[in-house]
mmCIF file of C-alpha atoms in Angstrom:
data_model
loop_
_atom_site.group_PDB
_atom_site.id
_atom_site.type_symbol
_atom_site.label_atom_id
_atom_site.label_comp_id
_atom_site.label_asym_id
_atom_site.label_seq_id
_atom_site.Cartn_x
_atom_site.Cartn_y
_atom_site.Cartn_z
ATOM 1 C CA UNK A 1 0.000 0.000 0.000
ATOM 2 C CA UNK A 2 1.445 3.766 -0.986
ATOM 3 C CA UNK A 3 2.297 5.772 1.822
ATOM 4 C CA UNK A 4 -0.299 8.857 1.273
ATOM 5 C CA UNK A 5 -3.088 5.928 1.262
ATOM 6 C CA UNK A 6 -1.796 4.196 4.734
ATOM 7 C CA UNK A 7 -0.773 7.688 6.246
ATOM 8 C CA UNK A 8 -4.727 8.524 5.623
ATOM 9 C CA UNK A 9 -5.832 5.059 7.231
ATOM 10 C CA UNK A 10 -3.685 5.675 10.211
ATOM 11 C CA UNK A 11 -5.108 9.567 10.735
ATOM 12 C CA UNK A 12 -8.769 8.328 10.130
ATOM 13 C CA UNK A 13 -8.143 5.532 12.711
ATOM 14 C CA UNK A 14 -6.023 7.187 15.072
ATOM 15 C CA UNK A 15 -8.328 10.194 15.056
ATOM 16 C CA UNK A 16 -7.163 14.354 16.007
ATOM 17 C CA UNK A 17 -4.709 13.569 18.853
ATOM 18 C CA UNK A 18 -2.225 10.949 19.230
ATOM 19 C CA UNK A 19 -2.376 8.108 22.071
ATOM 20 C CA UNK A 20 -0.532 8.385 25.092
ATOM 21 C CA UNK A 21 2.728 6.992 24.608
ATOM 22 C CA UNK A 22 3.670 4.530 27.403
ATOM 23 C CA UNK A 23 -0.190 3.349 26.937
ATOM 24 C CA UNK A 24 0.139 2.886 23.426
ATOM 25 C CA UNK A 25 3.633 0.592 24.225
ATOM 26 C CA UNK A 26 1.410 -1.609 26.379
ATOM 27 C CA UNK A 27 -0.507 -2.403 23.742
ATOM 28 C CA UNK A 28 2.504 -3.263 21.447
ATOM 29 C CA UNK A 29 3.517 -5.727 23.745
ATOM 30 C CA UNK A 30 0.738 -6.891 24.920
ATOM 31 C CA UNK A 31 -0.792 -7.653 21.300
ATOM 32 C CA UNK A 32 3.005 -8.852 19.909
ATOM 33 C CA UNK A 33 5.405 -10.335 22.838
ATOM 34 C CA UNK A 34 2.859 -12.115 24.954
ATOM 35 C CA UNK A 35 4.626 -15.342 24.581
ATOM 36 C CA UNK A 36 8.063 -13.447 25.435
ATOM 37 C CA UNK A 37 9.160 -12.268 22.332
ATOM 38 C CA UNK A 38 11.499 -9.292 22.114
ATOM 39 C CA UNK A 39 10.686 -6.622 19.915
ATOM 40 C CA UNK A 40 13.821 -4.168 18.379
ATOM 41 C CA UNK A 41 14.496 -0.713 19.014
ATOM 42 C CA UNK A 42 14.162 -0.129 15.501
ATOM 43 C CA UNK A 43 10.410 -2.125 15.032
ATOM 44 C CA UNK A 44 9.151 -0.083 18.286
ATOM 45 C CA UNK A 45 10.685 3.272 16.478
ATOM 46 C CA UNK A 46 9.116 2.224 13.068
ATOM 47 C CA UNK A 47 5.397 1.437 14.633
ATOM 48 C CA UNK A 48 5.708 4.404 16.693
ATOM 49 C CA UNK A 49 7.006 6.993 14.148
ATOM 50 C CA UNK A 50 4.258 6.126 11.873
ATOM 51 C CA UNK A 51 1.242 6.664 13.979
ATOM 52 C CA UNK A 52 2.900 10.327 14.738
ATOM 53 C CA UNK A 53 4.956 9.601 17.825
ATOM 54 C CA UNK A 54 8.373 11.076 18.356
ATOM 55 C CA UNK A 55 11.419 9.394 19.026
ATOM 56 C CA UNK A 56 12.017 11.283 22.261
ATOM 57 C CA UNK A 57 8.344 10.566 23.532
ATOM 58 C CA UNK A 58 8.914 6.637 22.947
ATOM 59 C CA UNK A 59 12.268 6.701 24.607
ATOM 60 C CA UNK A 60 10.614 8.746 27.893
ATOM 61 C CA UNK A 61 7.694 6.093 27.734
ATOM 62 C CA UNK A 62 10.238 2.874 27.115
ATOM 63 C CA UNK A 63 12.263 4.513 30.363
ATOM 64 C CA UNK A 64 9.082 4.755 32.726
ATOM 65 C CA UNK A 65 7.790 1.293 31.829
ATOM 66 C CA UNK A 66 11.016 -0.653 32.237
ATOM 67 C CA UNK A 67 11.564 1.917 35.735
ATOM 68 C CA UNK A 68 7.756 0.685 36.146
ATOM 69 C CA UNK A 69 8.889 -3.074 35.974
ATOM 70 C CA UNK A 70 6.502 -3.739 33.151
ATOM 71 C CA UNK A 71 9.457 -4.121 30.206
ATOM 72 C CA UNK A 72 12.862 -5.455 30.464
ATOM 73 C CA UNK A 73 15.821 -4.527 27.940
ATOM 74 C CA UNK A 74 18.848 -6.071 26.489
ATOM 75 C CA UNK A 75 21.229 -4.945 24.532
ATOM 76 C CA UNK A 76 22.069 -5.527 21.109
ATOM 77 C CA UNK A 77 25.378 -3.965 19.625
ATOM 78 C CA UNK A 78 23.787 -0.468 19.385
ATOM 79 C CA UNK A 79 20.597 -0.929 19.850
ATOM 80 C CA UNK A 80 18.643 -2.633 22.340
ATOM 81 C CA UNK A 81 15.694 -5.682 22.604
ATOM 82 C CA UNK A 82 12.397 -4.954 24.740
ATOM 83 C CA UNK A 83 10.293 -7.595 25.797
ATOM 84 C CA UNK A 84 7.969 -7.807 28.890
ATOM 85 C CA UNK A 85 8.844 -8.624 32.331
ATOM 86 C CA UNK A 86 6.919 -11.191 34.364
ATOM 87 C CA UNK A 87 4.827 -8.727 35.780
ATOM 88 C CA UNK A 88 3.993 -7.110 32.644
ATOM 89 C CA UNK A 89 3.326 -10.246 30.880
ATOM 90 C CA UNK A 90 1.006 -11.646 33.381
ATOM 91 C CA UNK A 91 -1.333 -8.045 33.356
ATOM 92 C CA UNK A 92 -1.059 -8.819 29.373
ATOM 93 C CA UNK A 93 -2.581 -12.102 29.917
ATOM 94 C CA UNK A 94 -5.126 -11.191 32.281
ATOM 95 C CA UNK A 95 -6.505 -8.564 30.129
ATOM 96 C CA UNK A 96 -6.274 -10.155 26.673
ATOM 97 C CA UNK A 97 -9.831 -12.542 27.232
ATOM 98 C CA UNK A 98 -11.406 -9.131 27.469
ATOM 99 C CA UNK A 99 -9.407 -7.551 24.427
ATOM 100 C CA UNK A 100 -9.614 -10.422 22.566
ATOM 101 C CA UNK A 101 -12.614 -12.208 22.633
ATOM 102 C CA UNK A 102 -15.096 -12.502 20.307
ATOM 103 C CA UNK A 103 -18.554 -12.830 22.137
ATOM 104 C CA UNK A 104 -20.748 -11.358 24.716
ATOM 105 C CA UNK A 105 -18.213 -11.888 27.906
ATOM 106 C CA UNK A 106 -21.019 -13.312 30.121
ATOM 107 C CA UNK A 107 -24.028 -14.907 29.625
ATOM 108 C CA UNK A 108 -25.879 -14.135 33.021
ATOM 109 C CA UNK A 109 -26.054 -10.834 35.416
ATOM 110 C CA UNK A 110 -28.067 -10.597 38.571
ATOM 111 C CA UNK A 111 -29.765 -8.019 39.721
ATOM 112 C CA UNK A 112 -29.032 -7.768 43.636
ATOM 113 C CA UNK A 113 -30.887 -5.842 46.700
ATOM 114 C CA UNK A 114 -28.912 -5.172 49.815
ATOM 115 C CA UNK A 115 -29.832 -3.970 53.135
ATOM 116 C CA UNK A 116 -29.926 -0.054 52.220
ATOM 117 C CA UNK A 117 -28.190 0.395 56.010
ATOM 118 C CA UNK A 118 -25.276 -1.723 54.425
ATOM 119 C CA UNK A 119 -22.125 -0.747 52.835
ATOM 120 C CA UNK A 120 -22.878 -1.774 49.438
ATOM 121 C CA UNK A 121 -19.995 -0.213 46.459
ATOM 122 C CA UNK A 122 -18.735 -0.094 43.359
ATOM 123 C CA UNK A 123 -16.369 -3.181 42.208
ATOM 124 C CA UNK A 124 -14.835 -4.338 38.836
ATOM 125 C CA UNK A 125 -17.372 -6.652 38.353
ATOM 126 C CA UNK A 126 -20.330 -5.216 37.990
ATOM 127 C CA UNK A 127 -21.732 -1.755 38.995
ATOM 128 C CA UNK A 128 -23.404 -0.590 41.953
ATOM 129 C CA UNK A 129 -26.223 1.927 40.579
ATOM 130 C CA UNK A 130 -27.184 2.983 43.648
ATOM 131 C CA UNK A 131 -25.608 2.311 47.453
ATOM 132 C CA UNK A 132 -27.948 -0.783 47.791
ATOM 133 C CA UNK A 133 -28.563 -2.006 44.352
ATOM 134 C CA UNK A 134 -26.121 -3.606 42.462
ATOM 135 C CA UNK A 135 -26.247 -5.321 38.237
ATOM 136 C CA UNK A 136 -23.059 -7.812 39.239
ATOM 137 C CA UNK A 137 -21.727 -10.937 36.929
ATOM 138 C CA UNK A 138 -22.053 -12.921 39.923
ATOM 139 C CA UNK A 139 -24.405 -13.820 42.987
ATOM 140 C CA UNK A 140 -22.479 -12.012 45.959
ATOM 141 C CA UNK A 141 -21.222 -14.085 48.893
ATOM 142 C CA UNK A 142 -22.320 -13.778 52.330
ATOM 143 C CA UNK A 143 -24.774 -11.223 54.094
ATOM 144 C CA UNK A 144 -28.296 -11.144 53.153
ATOM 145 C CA UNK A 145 -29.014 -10.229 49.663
ATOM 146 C CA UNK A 146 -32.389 -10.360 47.191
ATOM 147 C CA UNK A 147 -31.081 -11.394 43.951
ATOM 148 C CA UNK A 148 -33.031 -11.873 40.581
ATOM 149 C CA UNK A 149 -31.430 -12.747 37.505
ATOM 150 C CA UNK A 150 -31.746 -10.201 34.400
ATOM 151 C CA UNK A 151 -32.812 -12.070 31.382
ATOM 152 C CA UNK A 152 -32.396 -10.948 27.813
ATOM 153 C CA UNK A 153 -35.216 -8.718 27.006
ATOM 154 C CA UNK A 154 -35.755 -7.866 30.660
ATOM 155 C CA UNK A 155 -37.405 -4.008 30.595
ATOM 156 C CA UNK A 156 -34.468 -2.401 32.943
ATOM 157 C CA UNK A 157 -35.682 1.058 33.908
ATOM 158 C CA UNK A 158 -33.198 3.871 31.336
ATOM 159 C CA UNK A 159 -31.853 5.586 34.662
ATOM 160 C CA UNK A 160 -30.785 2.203 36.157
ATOM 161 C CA UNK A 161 -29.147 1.327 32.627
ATOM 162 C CA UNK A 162 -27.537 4.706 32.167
ATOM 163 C CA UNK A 163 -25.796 4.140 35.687
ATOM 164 C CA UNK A 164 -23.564 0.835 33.794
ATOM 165 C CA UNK A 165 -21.345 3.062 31.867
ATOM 166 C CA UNK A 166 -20.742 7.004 31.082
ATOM 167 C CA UNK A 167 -22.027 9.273 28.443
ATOM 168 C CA UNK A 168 -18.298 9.715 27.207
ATOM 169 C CA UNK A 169 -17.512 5.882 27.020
ATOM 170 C CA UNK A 170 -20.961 5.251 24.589
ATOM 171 C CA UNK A 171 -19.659 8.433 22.133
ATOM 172 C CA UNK A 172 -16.492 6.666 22.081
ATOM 173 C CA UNK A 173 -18.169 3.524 21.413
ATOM 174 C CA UNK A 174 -20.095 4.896 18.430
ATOM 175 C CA UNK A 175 -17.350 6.662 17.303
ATOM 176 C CA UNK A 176 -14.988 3.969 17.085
ATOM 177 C CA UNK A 177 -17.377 1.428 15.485
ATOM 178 C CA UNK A 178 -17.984 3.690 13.026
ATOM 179 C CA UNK A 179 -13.651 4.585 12.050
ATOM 180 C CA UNK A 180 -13.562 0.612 12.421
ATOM 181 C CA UNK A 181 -16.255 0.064 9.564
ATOM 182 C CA UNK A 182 -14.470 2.818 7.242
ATOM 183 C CA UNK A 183 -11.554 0.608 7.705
ATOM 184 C CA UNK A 184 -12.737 -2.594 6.555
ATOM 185 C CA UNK A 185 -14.402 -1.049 3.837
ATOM 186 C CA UNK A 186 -10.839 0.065 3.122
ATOM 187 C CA UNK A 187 -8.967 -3.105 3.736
ATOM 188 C CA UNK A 188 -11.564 -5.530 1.859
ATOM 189 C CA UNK A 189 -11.395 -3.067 -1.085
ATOM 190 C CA UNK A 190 -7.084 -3.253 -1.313
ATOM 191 C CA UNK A 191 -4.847 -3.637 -2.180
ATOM 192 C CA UNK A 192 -3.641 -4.546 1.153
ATOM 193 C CA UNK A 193 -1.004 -2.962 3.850
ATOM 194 C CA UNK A 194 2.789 -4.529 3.837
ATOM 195 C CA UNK A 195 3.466 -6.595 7.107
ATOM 196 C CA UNK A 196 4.926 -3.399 9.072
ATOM 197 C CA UNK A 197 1.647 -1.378 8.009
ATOM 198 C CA UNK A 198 -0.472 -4.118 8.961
ATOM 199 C CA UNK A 199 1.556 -4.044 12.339
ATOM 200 C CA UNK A 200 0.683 -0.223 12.843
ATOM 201 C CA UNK A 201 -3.636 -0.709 11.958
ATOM 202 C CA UNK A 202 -3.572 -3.773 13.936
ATOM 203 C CA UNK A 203 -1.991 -1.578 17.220
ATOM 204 C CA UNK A 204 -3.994 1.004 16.951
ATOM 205 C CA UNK A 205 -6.870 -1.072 16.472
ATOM 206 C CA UNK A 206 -6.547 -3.137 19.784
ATOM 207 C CA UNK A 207 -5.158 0.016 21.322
ATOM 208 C CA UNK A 208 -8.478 2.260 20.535
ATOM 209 C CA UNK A 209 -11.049 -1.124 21.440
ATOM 210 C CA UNK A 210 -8.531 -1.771 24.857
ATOM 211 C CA UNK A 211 -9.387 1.546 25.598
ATOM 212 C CA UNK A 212 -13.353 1.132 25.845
ATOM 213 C CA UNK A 213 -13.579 -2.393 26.618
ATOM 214 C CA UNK A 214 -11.220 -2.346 30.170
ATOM 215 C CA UNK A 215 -13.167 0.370 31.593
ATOM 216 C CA UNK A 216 -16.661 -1.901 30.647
ATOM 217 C CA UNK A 217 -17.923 -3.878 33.901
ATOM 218 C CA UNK A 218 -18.229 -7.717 32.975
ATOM 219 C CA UNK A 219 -21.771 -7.547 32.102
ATOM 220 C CA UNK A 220 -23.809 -9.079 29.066
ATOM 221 C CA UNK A 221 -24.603 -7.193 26.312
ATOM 222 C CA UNK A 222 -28.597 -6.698 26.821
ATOM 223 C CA UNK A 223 -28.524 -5.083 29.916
ATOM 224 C CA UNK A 224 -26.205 -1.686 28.330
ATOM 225 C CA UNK A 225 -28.306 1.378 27.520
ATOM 226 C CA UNK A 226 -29.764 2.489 24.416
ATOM 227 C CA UNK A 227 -27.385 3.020 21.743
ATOM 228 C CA UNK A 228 -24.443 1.061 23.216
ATOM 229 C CA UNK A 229 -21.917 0.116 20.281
ATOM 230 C CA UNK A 230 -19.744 -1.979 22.242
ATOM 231 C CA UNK A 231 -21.151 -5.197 21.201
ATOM 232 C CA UNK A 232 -20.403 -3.967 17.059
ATOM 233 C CA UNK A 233 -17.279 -2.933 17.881
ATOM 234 C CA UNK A 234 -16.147 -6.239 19.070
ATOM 235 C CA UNK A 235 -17.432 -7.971 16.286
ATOM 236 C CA UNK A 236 -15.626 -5.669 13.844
ATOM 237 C CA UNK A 237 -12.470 -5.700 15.554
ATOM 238 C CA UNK A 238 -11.859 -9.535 15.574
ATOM 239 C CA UNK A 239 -13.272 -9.274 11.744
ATOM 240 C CA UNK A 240 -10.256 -6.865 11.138
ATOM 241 C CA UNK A 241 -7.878 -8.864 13.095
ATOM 242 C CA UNK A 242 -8.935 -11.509 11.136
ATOM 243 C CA UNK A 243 -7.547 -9.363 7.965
ATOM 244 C CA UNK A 244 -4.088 -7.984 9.897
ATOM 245 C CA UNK A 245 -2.283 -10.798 11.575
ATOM 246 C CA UNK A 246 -0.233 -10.588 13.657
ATOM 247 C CA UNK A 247 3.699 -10.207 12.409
ATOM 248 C CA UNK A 248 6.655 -11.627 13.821
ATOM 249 C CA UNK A 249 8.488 -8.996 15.665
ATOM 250 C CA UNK A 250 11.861 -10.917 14.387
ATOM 251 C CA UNK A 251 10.375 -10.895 11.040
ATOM 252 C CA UNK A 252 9.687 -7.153 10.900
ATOM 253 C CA UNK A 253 12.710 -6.473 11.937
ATOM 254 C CA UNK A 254 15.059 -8.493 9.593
ATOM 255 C CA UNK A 255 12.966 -6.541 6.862
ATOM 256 C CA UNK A 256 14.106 -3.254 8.055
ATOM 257 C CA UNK A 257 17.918 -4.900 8.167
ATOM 258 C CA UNK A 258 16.975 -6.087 4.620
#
């Protein structure tokens, strides 16, 4: 693919402002050194550069991570190898069923009733709406609850559904399914992106969906508000990383040796 046509995917997918660095480098690794690959200097600088990052910005964000324990680095003559430390590699793992998957995360959510006097509050799994009245994955253990389950279909009052998520999260739902249909439209149509291109659309492609989807509770798809895109966007990420493999990092960079 010419460079003016890729440099246009990238901007239409990326959006106005670039990514935070260091966030965007978890996202690299995560998504190509899981299974404790190393990626180059020069592969991180190439990925980087072309989604508008400067050199000095990745070097700051390599520095913090690696201070952060997240990344390890070795060198190599000149340059140096990056590839996640334990710690990083087990938060990748953790996270990627989330990232990753390719259906509605859980099948069941209960809506629970606690004693209003009780100290009922918000966890990862599921959202207190109000101090007594939870929509969790799971049945709670211990103290006295009233639990019902919420089947599809079930007529969820709109206040209690606009309590699952923010009105900033569902824009950036919609507006992300919406860049990620322009770019299959774009891909399917070709011709398609060299490996190191199809590096850069696949990073920023997990990187913008990782964004939305790790702030979600784990809750099924019916019970989300009016509007909610979250469910589209999964399905047209895994279509598009269907389309963009993912590339050796030893691979990509004997090609830029080459």
């Amino acid at each position: 693919m010419d460079d003016e046509r890729f440099d246009r995917l990238v901007t239409d997918l990326r959006g106005e402002d670039a990514p935070r660095v260091w966030s965007l480098l978890v996202t690299v690794f995560g998504d190509m050194a899981q299974d404790g690959s190393s990626i180059s200097a020069s592969v991180l600088s190439q990925i980087t550069a072309r989604i508008g990052i400067k050199p000095e910005a990745m070097r700051v964000a390599l520095h913090r991570l690696r201070k952060d324990g997240w990344i390890e680095s070795e060198r190599r003559g000149r340059s140096s190898d990056y590839r996640l430390s334990p710690q990083g590699r087990a938060e990748s793992v953790q996270a990627s069923p989330r990232i990753y998957g390719d259906a509605d995360p859980t099948g069941a959510c209960w809506l629970v009733l606690t004693d209003p006097g009780g100290d009922g509050t918000p966890c990862d799994r599921g959202i207190w709406v109000t101090p007594n009245i939870g929509i969790l994955p799971a049945l709670p253990e211990g103290g006295e609850v009233f639990a019902t389950q919420i089947e599809d279909g079930a007529e969820l009052p709109d206040w209690m559904r606009a309590k699952l998520c923010p009105p900033v999260t569902l824009a950036l739902a919609r507006a992300l399914g919406a860049r990620l249909a322009q770019l299959t439209v774009a891909l399917e149509a070709g011709p398609m992106p060299d490996p190191l291109q199809q590096t850069v659309l696949r990073v920023l492609i997990v990187h913008e969906w990782r964004r939305i989807v790790l702030k979600m509770p784990l809750l099924p798809d019916h019970v989300w508000p009016e509007g909610w895109a979250a469910a589209g966007c999964r399905d047209k990420v895994g279509r598009l990383l269907d389309l963009l493999p993912r590339q050796d990092p030893a691979a990509l960079d004997a090609a830029l040796v080459a």
